[in-house]
PDB file of C-alpha atoms in Angstrom:
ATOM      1  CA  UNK A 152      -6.585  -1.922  24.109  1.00  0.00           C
ATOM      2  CA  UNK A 153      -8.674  -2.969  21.056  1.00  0.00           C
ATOM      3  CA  UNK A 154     -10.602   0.318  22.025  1.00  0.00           C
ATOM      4  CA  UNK A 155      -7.448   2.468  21.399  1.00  0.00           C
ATOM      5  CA  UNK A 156      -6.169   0.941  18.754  1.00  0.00           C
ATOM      6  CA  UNK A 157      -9.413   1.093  16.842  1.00  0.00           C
ATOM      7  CA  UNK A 158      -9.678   4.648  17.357  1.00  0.00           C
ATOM      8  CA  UNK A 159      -6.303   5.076  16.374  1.00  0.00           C
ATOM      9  CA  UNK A 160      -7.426   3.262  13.265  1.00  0.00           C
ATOM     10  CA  UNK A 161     -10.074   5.799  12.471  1.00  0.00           C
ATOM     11  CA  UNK A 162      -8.064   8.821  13.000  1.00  0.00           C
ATOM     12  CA  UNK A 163      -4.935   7.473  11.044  1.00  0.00           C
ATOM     13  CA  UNK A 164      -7.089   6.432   7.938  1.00  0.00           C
ATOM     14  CA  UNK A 165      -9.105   9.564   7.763  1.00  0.00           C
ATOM     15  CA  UNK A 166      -5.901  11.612   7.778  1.00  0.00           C
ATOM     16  CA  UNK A 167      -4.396   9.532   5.435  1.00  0.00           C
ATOM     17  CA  UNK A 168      -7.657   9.557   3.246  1.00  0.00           C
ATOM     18  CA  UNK A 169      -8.055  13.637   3.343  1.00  0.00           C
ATOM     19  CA  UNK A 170      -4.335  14.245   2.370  1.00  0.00           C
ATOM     20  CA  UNK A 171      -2.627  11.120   0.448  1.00  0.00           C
ATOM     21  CA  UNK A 172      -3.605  13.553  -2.622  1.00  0.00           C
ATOM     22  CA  UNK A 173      -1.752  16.148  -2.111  1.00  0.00           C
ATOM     23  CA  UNK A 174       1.951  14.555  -2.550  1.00  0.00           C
ATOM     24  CA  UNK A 175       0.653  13.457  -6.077  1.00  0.00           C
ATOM     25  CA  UNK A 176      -0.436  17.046  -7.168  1.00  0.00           C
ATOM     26  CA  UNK A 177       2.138  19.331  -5.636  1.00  0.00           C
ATOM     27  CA  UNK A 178       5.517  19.705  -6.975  1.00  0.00           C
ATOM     28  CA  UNK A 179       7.899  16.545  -6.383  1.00  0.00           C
ATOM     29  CA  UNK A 180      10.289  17.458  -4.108  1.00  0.00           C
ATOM     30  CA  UNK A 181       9.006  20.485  -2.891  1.00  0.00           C
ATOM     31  CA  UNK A 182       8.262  21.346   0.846  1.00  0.00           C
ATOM     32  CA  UNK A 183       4.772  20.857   0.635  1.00  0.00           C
ATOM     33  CA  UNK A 184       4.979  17.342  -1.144  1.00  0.00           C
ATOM     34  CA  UNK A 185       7.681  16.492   1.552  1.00  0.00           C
ATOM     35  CA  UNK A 186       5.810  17.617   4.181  1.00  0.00           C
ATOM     36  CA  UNK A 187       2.368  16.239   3.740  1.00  0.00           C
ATOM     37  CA  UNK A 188       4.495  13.294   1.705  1.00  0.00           C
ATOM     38  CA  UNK A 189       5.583  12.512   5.762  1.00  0.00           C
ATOM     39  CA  UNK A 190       2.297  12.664   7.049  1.00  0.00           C
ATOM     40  CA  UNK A 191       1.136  10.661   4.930  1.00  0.00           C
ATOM     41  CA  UNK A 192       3.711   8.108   5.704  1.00  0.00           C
ATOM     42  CA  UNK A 193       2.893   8.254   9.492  1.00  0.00           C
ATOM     43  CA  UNK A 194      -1.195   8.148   9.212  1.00  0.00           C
ATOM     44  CA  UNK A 195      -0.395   5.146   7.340  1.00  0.00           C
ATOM     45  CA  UNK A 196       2.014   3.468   9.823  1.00  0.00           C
ATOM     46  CA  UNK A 197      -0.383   3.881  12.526  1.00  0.00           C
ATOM     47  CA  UNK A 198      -3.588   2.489  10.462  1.00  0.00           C
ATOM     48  CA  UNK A 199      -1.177  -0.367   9.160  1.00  0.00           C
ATOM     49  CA  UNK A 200       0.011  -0.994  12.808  1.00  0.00           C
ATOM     50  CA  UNK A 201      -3.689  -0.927  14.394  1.00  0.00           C
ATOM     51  CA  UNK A 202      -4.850  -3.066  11.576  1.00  0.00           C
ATOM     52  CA  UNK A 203      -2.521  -5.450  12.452  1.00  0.00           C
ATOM     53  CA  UNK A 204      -3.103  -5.739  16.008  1.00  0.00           C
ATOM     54  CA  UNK A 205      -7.048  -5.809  15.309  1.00  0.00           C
ATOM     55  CA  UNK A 206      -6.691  -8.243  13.260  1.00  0.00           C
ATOM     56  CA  UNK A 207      -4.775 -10.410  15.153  1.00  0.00           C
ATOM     57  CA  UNK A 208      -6.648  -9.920  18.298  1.00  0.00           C
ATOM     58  CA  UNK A 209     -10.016 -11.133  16.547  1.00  0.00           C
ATOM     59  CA  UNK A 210      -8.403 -14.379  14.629  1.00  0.00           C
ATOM     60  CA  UNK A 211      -6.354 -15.287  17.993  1.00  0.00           C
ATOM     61  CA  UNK A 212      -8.324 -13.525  21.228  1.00  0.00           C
ATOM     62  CA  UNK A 213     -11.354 -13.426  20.241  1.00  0.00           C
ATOM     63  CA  UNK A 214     -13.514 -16.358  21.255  1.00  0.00           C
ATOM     64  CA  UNK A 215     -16.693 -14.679  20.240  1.00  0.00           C
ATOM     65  CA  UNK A 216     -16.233 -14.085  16.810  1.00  0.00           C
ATOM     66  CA  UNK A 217     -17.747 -15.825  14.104  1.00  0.00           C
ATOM     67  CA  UNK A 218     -16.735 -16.631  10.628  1.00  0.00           C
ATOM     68  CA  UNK A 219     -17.532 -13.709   9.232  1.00  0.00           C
ATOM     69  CA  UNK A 220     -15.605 -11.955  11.371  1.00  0.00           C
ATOM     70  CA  UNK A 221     -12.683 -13.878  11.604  1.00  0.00           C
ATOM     71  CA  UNK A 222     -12.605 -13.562   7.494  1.00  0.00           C
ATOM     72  CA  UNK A 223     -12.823  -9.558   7.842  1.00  0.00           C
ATOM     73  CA  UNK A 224      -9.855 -10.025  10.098  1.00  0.00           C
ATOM     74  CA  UNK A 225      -7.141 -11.952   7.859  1.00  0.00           C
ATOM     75  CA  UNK A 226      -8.637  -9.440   5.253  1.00  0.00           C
ATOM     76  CA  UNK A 227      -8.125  -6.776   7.516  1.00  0.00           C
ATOM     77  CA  UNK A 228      -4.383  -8.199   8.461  1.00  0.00           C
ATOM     78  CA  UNK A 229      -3.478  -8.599   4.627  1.00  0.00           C
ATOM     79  CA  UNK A 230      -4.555  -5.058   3.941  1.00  0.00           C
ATOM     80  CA  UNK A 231      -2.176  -3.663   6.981  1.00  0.00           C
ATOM     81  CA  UNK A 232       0.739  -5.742   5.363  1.00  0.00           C
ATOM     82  CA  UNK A 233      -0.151  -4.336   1.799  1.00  0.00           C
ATOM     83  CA  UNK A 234       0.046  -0.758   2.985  1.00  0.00           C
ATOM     84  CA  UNK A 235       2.496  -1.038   5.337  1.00  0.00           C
ATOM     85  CA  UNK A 236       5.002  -3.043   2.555  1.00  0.00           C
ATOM     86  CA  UNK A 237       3.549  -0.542  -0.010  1.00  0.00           C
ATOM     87  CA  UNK A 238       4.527   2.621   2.180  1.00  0.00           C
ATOM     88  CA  UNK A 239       7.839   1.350   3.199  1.00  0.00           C
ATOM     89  CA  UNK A 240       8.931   0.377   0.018  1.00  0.00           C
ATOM     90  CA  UNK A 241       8.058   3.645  -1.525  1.00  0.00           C
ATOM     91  CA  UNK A 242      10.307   5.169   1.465  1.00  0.00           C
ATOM     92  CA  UNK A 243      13.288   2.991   0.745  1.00  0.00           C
ATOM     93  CA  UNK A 244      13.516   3.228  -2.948  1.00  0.00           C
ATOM     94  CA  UNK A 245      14.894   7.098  -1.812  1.00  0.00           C
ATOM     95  CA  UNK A 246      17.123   5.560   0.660  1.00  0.00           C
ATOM     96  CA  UNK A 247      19.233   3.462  -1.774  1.00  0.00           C
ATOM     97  CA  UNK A 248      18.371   5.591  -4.617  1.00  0.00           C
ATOM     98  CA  UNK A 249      22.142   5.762  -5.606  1.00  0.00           C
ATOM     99  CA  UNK A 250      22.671   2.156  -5.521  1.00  0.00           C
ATOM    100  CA  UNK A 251      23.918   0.716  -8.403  1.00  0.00           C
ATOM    101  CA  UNK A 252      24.203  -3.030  -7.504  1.00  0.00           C
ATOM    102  CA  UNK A 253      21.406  -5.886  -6.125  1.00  0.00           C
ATOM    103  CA  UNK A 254      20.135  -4.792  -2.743  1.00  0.00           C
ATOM    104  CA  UNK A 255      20.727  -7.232   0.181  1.00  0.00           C
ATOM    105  CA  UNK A 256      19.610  -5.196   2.784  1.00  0.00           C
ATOM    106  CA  UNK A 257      17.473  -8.258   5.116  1.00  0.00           C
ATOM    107  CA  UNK A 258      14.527  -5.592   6.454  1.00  0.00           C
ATOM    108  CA  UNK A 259      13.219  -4.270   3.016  1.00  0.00           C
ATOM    109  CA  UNK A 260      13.543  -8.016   1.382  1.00  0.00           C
ATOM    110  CA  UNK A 261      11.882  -9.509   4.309  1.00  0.00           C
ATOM    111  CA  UNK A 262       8.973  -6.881   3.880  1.00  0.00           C
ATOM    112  CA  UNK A 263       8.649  -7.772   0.117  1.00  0.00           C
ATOM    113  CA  UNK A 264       8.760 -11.085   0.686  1.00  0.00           C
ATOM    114  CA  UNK A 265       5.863 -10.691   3.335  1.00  0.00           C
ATOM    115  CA  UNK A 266       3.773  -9.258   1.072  1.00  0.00           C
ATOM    116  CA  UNK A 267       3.757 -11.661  -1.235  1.00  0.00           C
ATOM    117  CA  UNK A 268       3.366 -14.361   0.605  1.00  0.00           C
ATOM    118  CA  UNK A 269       0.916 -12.932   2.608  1.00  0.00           C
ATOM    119  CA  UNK A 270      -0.810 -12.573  -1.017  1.00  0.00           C
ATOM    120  CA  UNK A 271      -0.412 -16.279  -1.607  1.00  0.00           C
ATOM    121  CA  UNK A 272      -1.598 -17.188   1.985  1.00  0.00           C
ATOM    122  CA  UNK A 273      -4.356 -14.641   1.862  1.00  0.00           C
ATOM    123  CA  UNK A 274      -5.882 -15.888  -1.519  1.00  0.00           C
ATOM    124  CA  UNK A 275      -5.917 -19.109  -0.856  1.00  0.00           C
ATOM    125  CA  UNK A 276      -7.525 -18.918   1.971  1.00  0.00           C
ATOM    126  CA  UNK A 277     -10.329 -16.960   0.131  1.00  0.00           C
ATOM    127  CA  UNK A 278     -10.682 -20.214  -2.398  1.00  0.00           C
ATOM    128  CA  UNK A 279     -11.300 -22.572   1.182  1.00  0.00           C
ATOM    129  CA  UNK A 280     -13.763 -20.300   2.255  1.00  0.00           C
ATOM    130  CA  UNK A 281     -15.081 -19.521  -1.207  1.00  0.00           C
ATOM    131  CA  UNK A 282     -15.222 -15.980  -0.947  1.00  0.00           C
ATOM    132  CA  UNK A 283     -14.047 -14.338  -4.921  1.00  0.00           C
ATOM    133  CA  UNK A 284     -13.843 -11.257  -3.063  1.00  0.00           C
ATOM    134  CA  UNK A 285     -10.543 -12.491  -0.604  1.00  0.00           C
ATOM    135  CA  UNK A 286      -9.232 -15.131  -3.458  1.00  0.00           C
ATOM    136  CA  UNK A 287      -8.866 -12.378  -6.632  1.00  0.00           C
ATOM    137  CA  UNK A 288      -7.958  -9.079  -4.710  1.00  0.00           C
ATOM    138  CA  UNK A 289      -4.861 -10.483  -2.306  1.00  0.00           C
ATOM    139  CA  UNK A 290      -3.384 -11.037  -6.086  1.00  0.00           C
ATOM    140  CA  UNK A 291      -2.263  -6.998  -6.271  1.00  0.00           C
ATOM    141  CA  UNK A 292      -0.253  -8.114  -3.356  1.00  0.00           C
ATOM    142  CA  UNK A 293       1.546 -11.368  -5.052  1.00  0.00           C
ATOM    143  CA  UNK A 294       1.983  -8.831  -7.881  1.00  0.00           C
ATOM    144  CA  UNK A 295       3.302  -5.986  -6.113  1.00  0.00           C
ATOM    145  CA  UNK A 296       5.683  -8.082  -3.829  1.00  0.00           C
ATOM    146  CA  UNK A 297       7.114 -10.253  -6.891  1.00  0.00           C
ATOM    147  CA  UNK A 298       8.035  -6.518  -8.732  1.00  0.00           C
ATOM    148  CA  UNK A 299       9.739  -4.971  -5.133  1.00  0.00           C
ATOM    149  CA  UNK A 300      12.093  -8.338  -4.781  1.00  0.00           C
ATOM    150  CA  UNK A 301      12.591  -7.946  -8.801  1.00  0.00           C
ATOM    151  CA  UNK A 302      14.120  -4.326  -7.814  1.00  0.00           C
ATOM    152  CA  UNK A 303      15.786  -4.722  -5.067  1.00  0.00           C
ATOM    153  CA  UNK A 304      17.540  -8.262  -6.467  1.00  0.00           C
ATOM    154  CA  UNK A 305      18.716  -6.849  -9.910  1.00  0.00           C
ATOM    155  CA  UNK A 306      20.836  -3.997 -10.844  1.00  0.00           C
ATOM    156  CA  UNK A 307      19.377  -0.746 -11.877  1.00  0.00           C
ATOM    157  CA  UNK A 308      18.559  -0.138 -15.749  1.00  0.00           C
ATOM    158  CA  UNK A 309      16.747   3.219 -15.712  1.00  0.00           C
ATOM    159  CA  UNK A 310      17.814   6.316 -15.546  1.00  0.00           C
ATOM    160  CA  UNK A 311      16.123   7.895 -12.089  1.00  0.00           C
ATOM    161  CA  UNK A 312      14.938   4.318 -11.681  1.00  0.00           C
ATOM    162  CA  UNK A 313      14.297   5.014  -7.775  1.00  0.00           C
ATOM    163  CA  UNK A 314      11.579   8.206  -8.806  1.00  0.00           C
ATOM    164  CA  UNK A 315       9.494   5.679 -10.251  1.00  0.00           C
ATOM    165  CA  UNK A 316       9.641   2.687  -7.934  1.00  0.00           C
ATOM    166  CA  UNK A 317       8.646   5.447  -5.246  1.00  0.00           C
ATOM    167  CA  UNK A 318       5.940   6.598  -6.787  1.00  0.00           C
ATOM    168  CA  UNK A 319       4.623   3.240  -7.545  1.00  0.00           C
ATOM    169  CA  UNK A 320       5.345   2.244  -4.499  1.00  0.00           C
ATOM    170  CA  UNK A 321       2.844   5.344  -2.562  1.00  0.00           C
ATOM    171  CA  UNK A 322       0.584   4.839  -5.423  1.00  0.00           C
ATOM    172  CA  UNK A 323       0.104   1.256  -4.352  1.00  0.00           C
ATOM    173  CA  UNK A 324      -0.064   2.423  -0.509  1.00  0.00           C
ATOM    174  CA  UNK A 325      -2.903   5.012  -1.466  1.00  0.00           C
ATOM    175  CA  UNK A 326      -4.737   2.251  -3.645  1.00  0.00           C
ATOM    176  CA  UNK A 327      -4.982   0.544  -0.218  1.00  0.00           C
ATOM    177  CA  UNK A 328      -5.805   3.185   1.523  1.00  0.00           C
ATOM    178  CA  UNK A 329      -8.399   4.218  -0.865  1.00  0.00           C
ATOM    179  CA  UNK A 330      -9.777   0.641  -0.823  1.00  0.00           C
ATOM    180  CA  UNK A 331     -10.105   0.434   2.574  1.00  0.00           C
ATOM    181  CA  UNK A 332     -12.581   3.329   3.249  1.00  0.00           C
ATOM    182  CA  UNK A 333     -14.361   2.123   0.141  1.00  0.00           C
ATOM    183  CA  UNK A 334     -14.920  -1.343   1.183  1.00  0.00           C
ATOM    184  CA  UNK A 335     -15.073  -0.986   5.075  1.00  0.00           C
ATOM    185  CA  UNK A 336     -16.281   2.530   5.327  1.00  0.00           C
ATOM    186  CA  UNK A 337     -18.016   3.570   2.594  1.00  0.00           C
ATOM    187  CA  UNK A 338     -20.420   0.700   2.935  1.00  0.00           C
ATOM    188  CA  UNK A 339     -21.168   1.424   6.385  1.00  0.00           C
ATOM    189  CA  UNK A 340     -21.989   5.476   6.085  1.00  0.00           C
ATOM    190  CA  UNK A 341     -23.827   5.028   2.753  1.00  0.00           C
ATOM    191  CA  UNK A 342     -26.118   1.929   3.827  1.00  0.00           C
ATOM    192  CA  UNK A 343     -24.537  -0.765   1.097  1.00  0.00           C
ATOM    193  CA  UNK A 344     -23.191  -3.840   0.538  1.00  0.00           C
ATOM    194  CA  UNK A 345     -19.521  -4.148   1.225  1.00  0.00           C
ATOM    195  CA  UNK A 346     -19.335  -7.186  -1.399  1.00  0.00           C
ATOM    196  CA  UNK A 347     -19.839  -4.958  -4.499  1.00  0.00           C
ATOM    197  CA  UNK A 348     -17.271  -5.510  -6.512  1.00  0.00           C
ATOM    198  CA  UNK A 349     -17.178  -2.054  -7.746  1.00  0.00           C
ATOM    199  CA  UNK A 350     -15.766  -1.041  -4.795  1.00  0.00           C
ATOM    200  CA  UNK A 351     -13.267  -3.086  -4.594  1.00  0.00           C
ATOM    201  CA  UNK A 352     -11.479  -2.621  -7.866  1.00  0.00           C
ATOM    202  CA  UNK A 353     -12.908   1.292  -8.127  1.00  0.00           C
ATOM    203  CA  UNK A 354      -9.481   2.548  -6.492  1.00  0.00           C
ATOM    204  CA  UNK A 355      -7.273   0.510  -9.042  1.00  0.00           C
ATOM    205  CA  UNK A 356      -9.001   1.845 -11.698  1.00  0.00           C
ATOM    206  CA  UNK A 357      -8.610   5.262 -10.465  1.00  0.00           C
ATOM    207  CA  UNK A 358      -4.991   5.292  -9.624  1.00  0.00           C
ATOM    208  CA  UNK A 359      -3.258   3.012 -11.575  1.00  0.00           C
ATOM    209  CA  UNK A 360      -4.221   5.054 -15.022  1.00  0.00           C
ATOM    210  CA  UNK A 361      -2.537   7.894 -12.836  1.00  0.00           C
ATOM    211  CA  UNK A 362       0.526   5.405 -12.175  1.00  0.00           C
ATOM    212  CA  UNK A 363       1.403   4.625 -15.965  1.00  0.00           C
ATOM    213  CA  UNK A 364       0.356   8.167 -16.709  1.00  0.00           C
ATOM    214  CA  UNK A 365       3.116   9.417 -14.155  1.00  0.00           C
ATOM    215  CA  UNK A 366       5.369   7.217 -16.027  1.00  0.00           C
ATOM    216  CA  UNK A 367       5.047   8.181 -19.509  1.00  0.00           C
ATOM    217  CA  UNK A 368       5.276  11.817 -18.593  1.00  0.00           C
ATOM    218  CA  UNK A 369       8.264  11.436 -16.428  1.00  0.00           C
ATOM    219  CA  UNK A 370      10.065   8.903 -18.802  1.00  0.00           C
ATOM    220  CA  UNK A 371       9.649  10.949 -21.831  1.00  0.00           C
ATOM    221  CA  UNK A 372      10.533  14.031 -20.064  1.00  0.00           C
ATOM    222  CA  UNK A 373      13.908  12.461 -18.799  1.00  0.00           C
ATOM    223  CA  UNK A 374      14.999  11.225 -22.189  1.00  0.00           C
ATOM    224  CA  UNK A 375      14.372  14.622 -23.374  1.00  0.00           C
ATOM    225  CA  UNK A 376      17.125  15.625 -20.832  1.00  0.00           C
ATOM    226  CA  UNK A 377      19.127  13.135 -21.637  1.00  0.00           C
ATOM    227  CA  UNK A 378      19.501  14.465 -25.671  1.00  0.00           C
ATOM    228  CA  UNK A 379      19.590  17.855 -24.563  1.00  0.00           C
ATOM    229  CA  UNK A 380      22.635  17.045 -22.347  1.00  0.00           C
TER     230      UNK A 380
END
């Protein structure tokens, strides 16, 4: 089983890796962006799902691994729940994108909350173990949780408030996506260290200048409509 799921793993993240730019670049709400938008969403469902399960299998089964290992695996477990929140969140936003009162749906605030306690847990586990690495980076989760249960708890101020939360929301799946690959695959096809810190933040750097960028475009662009109308 750990067999299958781990090759599972490895097909879901490299299709998620070779196409979770495409959504961003093609027109929003076109076919193509809803179409690879989907695939997306699936590649990531099975590489959160399989994460999960390896995870879990290593810190419960597993009596032969050893620290290191068993660290790589509530790593590994934290960054299934990170994408897996991430993805669904940016999924729901378009759900209840009409909504125009506090969201009390259990599933979606029961995911948000898991991500940021998971964060918490996550990080402070990294300070017993004294690994910077595990402590600092689970704190994109805390953040990221803390702003979906702001969301979904308060009524909606913007205009086309649910076009932003979904892009942040796929922006934050593809920064874990992205991070992924860079700190568990990367390392391992191009011979270095998977503690660089560079890789770990090189993502965020990346795509969350895209993020507010996508924001000030689309914000000023909708108060233009707003004056014209």
């Amino acid at each position: 089983m750990f067999s299958f799921f781990r090759w599972l793993h490895i097909i879901g993240g490299f299709t998620a890796l070779l196409v979770f730019w495409i959504p961003i670049v093609t027109k929003k709400g076109g076919k193509i962006h809803n179409f690879v938008g989907w695939l997306y969403v699936c590649a990531m469902a099975i590489v959160s799902i399989s994460a999960f399960y390896m995870g879990g299998y290593r810190v419960l089964w597993d009596e032969h691994a050893n620290a290191e290992r068993v660290s790589f695996s509530w790593f590994l477990i934290f960054i299934a729940i990170l994408s897996g929140a991430s993805g669904w969140y940016g999924i729901r936003v378009l759900r209840f994108k009409k909504r125009q009162t506090p969201h009390r749906n259990m599933m979606d605030l029961f995911v948000s909350g898991l991500l940021l306690v998971s964060g918490v847990a996550i990080g402070i586990y990294g300070v017993m173990i004294q690994s910077p690495l595990i402590t600092y980076f689970p704190l994109l989760g805390i953040f990221l949780g803390a702003i979906q249960l702001h969301y979904w708890l308060r009524n909606p101020v913007k205009r086309m408030h649910w076009l932003f939360e979904h892009f942040g929301g796929m922006i934050a799946c593809c920064i874990s996506t992205v991070t992924a690959f860079t700190v568990f695959g990367a390392p391992r096809l191009l011979n270095i260290s998977s503690t660089n810190l560079l890789l770990w933040i090189m993502p965020s750097l990346i795509l969350v200048p895209m993020l507010v960028g996508f924001n000030i475009y689309y914000g000023k662009k909708h108060i233009k409509k707003s004056l014209r109308s």
